[in-house]
Coordinates of C-alpha atoms and ligand atoms in Angstrom, one line a residue:
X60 CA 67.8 -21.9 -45.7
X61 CA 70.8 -20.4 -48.1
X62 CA 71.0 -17.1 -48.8
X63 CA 71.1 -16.4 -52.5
X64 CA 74.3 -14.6 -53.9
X65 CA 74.5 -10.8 -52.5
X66 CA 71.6 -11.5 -50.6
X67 CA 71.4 -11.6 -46.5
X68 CA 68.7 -12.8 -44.0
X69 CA 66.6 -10.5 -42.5
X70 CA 67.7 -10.2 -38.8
X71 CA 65.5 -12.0 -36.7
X72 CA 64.2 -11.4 -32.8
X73 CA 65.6 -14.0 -30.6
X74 CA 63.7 -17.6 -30.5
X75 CA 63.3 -20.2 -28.2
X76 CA 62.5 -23.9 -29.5
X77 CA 59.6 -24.8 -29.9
X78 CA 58.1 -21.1 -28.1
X79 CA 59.3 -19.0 -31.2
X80 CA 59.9 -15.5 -30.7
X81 CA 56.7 -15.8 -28.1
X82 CA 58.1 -13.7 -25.3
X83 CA 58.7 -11.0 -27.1
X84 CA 54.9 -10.7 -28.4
X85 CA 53.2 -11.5 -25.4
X86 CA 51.6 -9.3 -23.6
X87 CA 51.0 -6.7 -26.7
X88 CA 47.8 -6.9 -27.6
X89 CA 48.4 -4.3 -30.0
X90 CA 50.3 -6.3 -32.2
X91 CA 50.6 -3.7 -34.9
X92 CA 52.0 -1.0 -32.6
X93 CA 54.6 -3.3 -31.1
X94 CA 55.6 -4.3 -34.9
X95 CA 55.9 -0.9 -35.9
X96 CA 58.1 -0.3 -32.4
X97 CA 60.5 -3.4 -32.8
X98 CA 61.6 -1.4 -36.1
X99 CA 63.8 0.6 -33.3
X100 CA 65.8 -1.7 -32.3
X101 CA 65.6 -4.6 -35.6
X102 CA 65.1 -2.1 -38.6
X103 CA 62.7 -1.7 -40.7
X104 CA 62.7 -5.4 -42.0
X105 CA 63.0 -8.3 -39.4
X106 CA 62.4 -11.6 -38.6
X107 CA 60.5 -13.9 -35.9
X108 CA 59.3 -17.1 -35.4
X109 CA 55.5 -17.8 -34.4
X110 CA 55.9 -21.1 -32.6
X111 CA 57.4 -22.9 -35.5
X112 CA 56.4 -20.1 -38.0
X113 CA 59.2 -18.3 -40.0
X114 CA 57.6 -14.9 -39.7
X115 CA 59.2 -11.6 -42.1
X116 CA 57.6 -8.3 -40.7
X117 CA 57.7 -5.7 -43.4
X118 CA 57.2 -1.9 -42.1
X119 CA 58.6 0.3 -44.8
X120 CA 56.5 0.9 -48.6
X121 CA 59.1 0.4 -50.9
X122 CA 59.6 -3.4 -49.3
X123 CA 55.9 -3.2 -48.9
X124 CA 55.0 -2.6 -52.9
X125 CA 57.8 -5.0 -53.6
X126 CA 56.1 -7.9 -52.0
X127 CA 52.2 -6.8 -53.4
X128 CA 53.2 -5.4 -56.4
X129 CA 56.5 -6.4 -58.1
X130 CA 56.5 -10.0 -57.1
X131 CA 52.6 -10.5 -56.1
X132 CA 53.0 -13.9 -57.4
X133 CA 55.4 -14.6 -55.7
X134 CA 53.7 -13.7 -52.6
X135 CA 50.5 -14.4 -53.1
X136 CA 50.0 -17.2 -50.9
X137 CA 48.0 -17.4 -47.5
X138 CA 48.2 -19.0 -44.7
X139 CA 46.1 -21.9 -43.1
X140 CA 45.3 -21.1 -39.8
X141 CA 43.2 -23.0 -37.0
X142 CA 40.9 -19.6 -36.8
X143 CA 40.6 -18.7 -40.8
X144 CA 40.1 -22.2 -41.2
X145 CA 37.1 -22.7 -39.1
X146 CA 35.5 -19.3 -40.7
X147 CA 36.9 -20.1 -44.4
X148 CA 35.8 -24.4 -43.9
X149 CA 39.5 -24.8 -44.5
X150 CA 40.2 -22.1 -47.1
X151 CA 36.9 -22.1 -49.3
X152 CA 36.7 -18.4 -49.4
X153 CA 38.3 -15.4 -51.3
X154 CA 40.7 -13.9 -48.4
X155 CA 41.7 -17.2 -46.5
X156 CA 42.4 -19.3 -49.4
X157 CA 45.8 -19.8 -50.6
X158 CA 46.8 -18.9 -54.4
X159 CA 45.0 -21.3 -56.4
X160 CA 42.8 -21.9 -59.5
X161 CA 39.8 -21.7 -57.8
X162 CA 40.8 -18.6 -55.7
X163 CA 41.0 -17.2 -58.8
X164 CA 38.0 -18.1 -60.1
X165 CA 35.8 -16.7 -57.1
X166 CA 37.9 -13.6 -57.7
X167 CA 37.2 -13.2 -61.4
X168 CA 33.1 -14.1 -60.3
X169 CA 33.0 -11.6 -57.6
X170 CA 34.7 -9.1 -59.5
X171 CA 32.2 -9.1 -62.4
X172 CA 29.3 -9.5 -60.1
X173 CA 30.8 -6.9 -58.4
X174 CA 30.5 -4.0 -61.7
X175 CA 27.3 -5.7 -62.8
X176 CA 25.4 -4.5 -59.7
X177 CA 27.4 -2.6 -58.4
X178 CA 29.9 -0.1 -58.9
X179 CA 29.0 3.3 -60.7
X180 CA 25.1 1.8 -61.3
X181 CA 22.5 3.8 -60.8
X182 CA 20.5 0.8 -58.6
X183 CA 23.2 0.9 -56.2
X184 CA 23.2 4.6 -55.9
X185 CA 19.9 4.7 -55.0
X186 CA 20.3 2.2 -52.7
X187 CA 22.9 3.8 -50.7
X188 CA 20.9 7.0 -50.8
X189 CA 17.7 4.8 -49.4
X190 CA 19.9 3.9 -46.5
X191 CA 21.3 7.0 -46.1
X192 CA 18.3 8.9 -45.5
X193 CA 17.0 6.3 -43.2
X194 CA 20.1 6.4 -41.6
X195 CA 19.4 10.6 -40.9
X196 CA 15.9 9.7 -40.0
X197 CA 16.7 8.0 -37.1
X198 CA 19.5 10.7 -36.1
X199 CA 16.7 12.9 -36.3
X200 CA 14.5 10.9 -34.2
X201 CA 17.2 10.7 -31.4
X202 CA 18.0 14.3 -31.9
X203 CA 20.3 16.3 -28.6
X204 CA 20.5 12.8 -27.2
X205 CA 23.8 10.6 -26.5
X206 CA 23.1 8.1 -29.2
X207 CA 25.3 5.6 -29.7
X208 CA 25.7 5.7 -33.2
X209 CA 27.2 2.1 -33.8
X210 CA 24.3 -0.1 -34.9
X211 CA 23.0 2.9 -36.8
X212 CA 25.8 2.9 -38.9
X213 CA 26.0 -1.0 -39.4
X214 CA 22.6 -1.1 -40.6
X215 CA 22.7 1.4 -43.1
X216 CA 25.8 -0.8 -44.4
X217 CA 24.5 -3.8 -43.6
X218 CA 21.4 -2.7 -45.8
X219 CA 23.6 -2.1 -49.3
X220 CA 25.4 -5.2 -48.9
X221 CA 22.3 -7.5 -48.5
X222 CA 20.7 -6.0 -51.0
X223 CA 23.8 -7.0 -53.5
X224 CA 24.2 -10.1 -51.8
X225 CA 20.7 -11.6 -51.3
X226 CA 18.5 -8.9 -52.5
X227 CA 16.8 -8.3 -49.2
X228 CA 16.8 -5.9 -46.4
X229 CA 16.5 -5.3 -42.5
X230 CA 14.0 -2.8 -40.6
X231 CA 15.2 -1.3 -37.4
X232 CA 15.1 -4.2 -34.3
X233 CA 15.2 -6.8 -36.9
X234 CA 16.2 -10.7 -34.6
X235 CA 18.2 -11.2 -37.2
X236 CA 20.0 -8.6 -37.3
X237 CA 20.6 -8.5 -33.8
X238 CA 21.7 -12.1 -34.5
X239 CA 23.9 -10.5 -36.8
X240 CA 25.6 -7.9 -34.9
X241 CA 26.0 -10.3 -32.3
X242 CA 27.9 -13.2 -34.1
X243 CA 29.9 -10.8 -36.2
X244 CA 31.1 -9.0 -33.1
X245 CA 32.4 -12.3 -31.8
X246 CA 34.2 -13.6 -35.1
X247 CA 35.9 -10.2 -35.4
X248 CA 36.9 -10.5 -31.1
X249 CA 38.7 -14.3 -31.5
X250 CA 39.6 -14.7 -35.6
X251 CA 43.3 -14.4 -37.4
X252 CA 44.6 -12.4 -34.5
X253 CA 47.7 -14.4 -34.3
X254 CA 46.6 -15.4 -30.9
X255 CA 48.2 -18.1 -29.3
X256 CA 45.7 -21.3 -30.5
X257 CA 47.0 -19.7 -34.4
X258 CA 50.4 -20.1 -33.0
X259 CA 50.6 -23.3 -31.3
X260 CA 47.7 -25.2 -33.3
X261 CA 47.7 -27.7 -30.6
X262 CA 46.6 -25.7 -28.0
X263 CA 43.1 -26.4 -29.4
X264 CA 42.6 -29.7 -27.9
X265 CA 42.4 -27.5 -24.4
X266 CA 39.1 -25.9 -23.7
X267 CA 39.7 -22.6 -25.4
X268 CA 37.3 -19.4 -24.2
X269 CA 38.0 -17.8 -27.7
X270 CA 37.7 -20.6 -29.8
X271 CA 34.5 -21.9 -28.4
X272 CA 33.3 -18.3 -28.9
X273 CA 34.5 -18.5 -32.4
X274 CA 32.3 -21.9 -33.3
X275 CA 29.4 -19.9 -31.1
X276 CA 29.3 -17.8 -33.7
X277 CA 29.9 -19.4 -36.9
X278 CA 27.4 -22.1 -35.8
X279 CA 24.8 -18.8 -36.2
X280 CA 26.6 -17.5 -39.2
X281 CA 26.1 -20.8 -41.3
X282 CA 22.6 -20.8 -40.1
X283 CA 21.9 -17.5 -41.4
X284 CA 24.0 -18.1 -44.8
X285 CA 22.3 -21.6 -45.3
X286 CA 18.9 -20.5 -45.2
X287 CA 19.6 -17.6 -47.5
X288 CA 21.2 -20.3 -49.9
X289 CA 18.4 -22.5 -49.8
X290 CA 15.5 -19.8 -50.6
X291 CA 18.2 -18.6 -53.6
X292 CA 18.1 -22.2 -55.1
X293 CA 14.5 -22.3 -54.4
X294 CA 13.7 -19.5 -56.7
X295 CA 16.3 -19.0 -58.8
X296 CA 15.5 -18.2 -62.3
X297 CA 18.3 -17.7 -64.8
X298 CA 17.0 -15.3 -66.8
X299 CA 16.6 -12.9 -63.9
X300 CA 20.0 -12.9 -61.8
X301 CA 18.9 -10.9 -58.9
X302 CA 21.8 -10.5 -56.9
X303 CA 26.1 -12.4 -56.3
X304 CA 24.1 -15.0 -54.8
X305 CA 21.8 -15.4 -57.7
X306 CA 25.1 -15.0 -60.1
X307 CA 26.9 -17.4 -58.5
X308 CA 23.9 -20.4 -58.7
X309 CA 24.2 -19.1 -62.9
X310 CA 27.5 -19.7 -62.3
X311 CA 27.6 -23.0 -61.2
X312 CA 24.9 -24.3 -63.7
X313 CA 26.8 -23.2 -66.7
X314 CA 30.1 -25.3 -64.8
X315 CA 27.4 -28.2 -64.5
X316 CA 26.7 -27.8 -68.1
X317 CA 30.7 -27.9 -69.4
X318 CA 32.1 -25.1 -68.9
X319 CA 34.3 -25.7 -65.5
X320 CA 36.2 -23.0 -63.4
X321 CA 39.7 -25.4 -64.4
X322 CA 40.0 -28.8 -65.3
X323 CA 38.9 -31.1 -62.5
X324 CA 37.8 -28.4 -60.2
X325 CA 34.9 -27.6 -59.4
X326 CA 32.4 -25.3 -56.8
X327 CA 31.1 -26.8 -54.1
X328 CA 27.8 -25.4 -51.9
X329 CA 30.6 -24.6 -49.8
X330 CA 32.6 -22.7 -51.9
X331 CA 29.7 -20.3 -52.8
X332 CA 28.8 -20.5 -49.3
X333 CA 32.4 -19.4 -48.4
X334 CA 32.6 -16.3 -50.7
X335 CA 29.0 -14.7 -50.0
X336 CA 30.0 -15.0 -46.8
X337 CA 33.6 -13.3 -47.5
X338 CA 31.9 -10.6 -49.3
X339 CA 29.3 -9.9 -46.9
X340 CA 31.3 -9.9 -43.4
X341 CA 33.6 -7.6 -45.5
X342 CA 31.2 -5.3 -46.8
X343 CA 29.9 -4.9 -43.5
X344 CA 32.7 -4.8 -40.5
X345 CA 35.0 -2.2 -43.1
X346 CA 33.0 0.4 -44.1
X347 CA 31.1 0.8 -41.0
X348 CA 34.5 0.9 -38.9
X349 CA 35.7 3.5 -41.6
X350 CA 32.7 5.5 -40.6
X351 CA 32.9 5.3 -37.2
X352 CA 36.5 6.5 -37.2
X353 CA 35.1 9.4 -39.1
X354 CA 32.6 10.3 -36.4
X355 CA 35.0 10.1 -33.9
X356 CA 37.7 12.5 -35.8
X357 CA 34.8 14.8 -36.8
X358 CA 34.0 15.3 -32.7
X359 CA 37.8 15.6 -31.9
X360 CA 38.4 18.2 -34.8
X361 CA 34.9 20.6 -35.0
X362 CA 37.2 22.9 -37.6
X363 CA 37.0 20.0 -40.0
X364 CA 33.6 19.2 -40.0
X365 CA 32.8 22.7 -40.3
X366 CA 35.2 23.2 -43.4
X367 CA 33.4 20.1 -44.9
X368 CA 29.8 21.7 -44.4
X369 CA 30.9 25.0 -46.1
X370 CA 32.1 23.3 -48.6
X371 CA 28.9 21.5 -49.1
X372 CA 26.7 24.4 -48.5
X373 CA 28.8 26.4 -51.6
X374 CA 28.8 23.3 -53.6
X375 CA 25.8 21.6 -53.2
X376 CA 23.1 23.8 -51.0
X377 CA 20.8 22.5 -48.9
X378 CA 17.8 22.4 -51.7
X379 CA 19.0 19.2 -52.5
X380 CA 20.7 15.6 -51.7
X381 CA 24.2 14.5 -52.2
X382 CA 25.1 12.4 -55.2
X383 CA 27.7 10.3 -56.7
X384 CA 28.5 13.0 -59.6
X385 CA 29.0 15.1 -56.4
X386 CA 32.3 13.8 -55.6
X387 CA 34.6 16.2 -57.7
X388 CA 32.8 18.9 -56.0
X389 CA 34.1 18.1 -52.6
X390 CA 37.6 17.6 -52.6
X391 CA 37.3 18.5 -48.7
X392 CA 35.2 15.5 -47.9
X393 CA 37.0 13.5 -50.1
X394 CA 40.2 14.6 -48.3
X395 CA 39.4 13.5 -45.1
X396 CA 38.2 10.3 -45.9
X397 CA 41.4 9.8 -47.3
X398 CA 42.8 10.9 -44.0
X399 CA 40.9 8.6 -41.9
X400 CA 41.8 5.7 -44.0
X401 CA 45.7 7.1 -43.3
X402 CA 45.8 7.6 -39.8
X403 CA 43.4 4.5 -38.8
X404 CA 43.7 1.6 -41.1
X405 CA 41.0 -0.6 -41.3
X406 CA 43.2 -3.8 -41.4
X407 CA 46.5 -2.8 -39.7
X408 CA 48.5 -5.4 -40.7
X409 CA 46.7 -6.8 -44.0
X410 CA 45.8 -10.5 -43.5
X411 CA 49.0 -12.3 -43.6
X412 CA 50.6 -13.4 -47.0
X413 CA 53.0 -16.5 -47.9
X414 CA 56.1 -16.8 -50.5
X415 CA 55.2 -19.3 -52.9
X416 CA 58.5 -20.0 -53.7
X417 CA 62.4 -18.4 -52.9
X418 CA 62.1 -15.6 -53.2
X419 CA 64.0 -12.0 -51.6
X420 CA 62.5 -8.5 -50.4
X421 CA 65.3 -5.7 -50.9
X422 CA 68.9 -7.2 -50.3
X423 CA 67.0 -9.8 -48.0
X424 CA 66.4 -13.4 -49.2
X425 CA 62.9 -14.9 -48.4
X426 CA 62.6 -19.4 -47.6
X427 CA 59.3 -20.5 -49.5
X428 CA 56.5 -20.6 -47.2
X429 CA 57.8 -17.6 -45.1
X430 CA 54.8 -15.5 -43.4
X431 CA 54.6 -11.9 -44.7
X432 CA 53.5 -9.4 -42.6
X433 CA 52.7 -5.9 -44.4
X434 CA 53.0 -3.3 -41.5
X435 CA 50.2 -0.8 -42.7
X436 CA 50.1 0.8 -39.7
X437 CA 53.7 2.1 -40.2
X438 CA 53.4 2.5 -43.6
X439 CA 51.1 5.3 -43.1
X440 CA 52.5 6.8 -39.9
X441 CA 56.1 6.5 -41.5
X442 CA 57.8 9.8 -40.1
X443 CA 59.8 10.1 -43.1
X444 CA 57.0 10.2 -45.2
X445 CA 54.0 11.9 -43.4
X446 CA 54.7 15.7 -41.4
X447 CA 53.6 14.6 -37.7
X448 CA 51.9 11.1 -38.9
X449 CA 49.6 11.3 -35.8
X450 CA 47.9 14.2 -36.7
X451 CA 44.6 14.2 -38.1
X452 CA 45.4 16.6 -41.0
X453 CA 42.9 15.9 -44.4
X454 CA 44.8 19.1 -45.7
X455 CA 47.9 16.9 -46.8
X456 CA 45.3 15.0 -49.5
X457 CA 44.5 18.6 -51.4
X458 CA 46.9 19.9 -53.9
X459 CA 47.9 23.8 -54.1
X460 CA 44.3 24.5 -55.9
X461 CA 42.7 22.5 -52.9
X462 CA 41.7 19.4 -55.2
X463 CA 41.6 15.7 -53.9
X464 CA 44.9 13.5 -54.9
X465 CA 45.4 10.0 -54.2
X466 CA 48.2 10.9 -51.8
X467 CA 50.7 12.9 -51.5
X468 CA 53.5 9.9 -50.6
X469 CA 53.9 7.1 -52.0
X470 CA 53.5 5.5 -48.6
X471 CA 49.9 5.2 -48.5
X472 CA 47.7 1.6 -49.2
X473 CA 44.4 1.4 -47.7
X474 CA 43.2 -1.3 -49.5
X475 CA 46.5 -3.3 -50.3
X476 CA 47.6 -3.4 -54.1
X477 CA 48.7 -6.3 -56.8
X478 CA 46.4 -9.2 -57.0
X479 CA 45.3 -9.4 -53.2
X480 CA 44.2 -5.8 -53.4
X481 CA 40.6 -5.6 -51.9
X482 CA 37.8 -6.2 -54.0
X483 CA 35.6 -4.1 -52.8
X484 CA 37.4 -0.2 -52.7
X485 CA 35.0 1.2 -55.0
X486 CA 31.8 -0.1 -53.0
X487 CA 33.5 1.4 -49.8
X488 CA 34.3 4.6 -51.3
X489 CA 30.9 5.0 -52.9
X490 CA 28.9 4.5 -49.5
X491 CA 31.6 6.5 -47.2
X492 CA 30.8 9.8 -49.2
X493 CA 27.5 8.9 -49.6
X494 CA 26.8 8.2 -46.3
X495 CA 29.0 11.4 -44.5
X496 CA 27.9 13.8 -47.1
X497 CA 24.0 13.1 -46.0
X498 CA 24.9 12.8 -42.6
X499 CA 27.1 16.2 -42.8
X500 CA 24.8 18.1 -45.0
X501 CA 22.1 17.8 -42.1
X502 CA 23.7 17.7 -38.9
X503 CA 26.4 18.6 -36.4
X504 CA 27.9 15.8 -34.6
X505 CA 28.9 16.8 -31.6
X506 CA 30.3 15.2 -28.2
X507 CA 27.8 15.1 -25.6
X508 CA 27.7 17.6 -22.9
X509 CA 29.8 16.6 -20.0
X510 CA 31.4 13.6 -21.6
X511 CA 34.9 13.5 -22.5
X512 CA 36.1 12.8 -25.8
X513 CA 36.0 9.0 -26.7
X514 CA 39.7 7.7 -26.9
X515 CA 41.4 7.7 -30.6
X516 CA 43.0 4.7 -29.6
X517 CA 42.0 1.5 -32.0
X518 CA 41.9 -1.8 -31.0
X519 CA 44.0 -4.4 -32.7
X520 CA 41.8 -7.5 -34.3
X521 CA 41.2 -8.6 -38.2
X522 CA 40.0 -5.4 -38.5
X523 CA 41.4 -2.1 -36.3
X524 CA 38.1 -1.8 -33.9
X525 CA 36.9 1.8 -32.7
X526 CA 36.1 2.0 -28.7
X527 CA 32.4 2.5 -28.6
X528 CA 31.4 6.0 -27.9
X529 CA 28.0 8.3 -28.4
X530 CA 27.3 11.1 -29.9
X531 CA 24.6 14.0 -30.1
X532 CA 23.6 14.6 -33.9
X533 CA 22.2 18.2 -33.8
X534 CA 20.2 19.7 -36.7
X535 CA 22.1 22.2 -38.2
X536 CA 20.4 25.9 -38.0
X537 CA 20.6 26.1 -41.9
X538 CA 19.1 22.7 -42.5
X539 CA 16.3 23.6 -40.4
X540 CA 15.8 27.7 -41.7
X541 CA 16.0 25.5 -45.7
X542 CA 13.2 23.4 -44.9
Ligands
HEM203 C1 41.1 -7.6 -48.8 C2 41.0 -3.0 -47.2 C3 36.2 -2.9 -47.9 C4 36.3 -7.3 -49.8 C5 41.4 -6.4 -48.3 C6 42.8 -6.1 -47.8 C7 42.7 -4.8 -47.4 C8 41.4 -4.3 -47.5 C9 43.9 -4.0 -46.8 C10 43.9 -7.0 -47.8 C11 44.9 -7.0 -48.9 C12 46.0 -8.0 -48.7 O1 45.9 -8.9 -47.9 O2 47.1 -7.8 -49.4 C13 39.6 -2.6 -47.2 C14 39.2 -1.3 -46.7 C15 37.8 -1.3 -46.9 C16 37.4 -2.5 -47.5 C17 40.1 -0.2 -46.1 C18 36.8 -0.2 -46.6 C19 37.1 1.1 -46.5 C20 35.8 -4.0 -48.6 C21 34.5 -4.3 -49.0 C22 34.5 -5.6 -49.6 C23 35.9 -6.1 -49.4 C24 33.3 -3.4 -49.0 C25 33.4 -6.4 -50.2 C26 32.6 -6.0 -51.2 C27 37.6 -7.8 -49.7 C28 38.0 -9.1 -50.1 C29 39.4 -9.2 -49.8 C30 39.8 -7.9 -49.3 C31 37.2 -10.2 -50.6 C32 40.3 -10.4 -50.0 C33 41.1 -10.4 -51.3 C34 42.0 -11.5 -51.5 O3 42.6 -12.0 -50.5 O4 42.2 -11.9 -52.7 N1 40.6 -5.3 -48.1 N2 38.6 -3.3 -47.6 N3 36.6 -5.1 -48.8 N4 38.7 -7.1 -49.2 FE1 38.6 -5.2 -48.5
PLO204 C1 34.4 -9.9 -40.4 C2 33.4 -10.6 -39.5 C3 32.4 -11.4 -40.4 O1 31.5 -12.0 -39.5 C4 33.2 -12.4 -41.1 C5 34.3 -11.8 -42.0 C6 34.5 -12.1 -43.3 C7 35.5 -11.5 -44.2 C8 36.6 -10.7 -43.5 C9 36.0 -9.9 -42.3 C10 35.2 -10.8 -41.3 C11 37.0 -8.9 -41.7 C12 37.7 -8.0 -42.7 C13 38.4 -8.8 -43.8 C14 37.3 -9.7 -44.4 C15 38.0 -10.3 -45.7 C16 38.8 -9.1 -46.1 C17 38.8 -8.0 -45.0 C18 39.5 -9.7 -43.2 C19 36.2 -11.6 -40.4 C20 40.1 -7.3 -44.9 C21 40.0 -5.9 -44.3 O2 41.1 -7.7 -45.2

């Protein structure tokens, strides 16, 4: 392509026909580390090809907020991939689906579903609070032993999210939510990695460990989803719209009745399908890998979970539970979630976006249909930005009278911005203080005796995984003297 007057072409890696800039990504499974390293040698904006992919790799904010937030449009695209396609049924969700009419439309559904049960209600407060203290009953249960903490924590998440979702719930050894665990462990292992059979779509027609993994999974996924769908419609009632499946069936029936998303579109089964299923893997694999990177910082850094206990034990006592209206009150907490979303970003490298049309980033001019690659990881490890970037430090999110700010560089975006931002940040932030202030307020997490601490070291996937590791919850001496 042309470059536009004034403008240049990012520099690219070297590519072979056909094999793309391949050699130069293989063997890095930590994709977003070897970006962030390439910057040494290609700058901070490059170029590579992904078999016949034109790739742009963008590792610095101001390009970063550029390509979200000044020309979101522009860049709003996604692309189709033989992995998102399979989980999406070709692009029928909210994340996977290319700029659209209808993508909007699930967006603007969610999004008011979303507030209605949602965020900052009462119902959902309580919910999280339900799950939270089920959540320390079973610490308590498995009190001074190595507990691995894991499937704890997913099914106090799982919980709130069903209960928006499908208004129902699951008990401790539930099959299906061992089915659950199971299959969503496997989509997150083998989708949008940009692994080879994403690269070279014809790969697929070779037996493929990872792919038939993939459909192993989603085979029990759409099983799960189906059957949720078809006791919905069973019992649906308009008058009472019990949860975003229940709103979306209300949705479609006033669509039946004249009132379509667009002109000729329309939403199919699988479209609903699609985004309850977008809204519930979400809901679950983010949050409860934000809290498990909390655990795991609170074991390597005892000084911090202390502070976050005195704080609580000033602010709040031990008489009575944490609350929402709490938040203000705890800056520290607050802080170090803040942190922990900093140092180990949920989704290192954002899920790919697409340029719509020509386009530029900086003094660099963009082809339509050129990947983009957001770079969180060094966005927020960005030595010019952040004092010592790999050090846990939830200090650097308290002004001089030690209250929470939303950060103190502009270099910091958990949850994306412009009209890809997530759509769930208030959900996550409500349940990660929640959940951490109950856990806190009752016990000390500590690493088991003899063990040494679990590795801080993520692994790279659709979502930045956390090594497994256990812990030994003890009650703290104070909870136990209070009660
Ligand atoms: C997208 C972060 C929790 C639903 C995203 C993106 C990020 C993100 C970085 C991608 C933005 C982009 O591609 O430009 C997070 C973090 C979470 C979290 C850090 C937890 C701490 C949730 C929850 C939900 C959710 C709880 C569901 C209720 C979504 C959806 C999208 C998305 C549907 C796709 C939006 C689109 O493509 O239009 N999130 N998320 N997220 N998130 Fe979240
Ligand atoms: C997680 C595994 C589930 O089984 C399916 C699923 C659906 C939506 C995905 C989510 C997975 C991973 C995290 C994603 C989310 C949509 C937005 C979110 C990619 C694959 C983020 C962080 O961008």
């Amino acid at each position: 392509h042309c470059a536009g007057p004034g403008l240049k072409r990012p520099r690219s890696l070297p590519a072979l026909p056909l094999l793309g800039s391949l050699l130069q990504l293989a063997g890095h499974p930590q994709l977003h580390l070897h970006l962030w390293r390439l910057q040494g040698h290609y700058g901070s904006l490059y170029a590579l090809w992904m078999g016949s992919h034109y790739v742009v790799v963008v590792n610095s904010y101001r390009h970063a907020k550029e390509v979200l937030l000044k020309k979101g449009k522009a860049f709003a695209g996604r692309p189709r991939t033989v992995t998102t396609d399979l989980l999406s049924r070709g692009g029928k969700d909210i994340a996977f689906a290319s700029y659209g009419p209808l993508w909007k439309f699930q967006r603007k559904l969610v999004h008011a579903a979303l507030s209605m049960f949602g965020e900052g209600s009462l119902a959902l407060e309580k919910i999280i609070c339900q799950e939270a203290a089920s959540l320390c009953e079973t610490l308590s249960t498995a009190q001074d032993m190595a507990l691995d903490v894991a499937p704890e924590l997913t099914r106090a998440v799982t919980n709130v999210v069903c209960s928006l979702c499908f208004n129902s719930s699951y008990r401790r050894g539930d099959p299906e939510f061992e089915a659950m665990l199971e299959y969503s462990q496997g989509i997150v292992d083998t989708v949008a990695k940009e692994s080879l059979v994403d690269i070279f779509p014809w790969l697929q027609i070779f037996p493929n460990k990872d792919l038939a993994l993939l459909k192993r999974c989603l085979k029990v996924r759409d099983q799960l989803l189906q059957q949720k769908f078809a006791e919905h419609k069973e019992a649906f009632c308009s008058d009472t719209v019990r949860d975003l499946m229940d709103a979306l069936l209300q949705v479609r029936l006033s669509a039946e009745n004249g009132s379509p998303p667009a002109p000729g579109l329309s939403l199919t089964d699988d479209h609903l399908l699609m985004t309850v299923g977008d809204i519930f893997g979400a809901g679950v694999e983010t949050t409860t890998t934000v809290l498990k990177w909390a655990v795991l910082y609170l074991l390597h850094y005892p000084e911090v979970q202390r502070k976050i206990q005195e704080e609580m034990d000033q602010k709040i006592g031990l008489a009575r539970h944490p609350h929402l209206s709490d938040r203000p009150l705890l800056p520290y907490l607050e802080a170090t979630i803040s942190e922990v979303l900093r140092i180990r970003p949920v989704s290192p490298l954002l899920i790919p976006h697409v340029s719509l049309a020509d386009t530029s980033i900086g003094e660099y001019s963009i082809p339509k249909g050129a990947r983009v690659i957001i770079n969180l990881w060094s966005v927020h490890h960005d030595e010019k930005e952040w004092d010592k970037p790999e050090e846990f430090n939830p200090g650097r999110f308290l002004d001089e009278q030690g209250q929470h700010i939303h950060s103190p560089s502009p270099s910091y975006l958990p949850f994306g911005a412009g009209i890809r931002v997530c759509l769930g940040e208030v959900l996550a932030k409500m349940e990660l203080f929640l959940f951490l202030a109950w856990v806190l307020q009752r016990f000390t997490l500590e690493c088991p005796q003899g063990q040494p601490l679990p590795s801080l070291e993520g692994k790279f996937g659709v979502v930045l995984q956390v090594q497994k590791f256990r812990v030994k919850a003890r009650l703290r001496e104070a909870w136990r003297a209070a009660s």
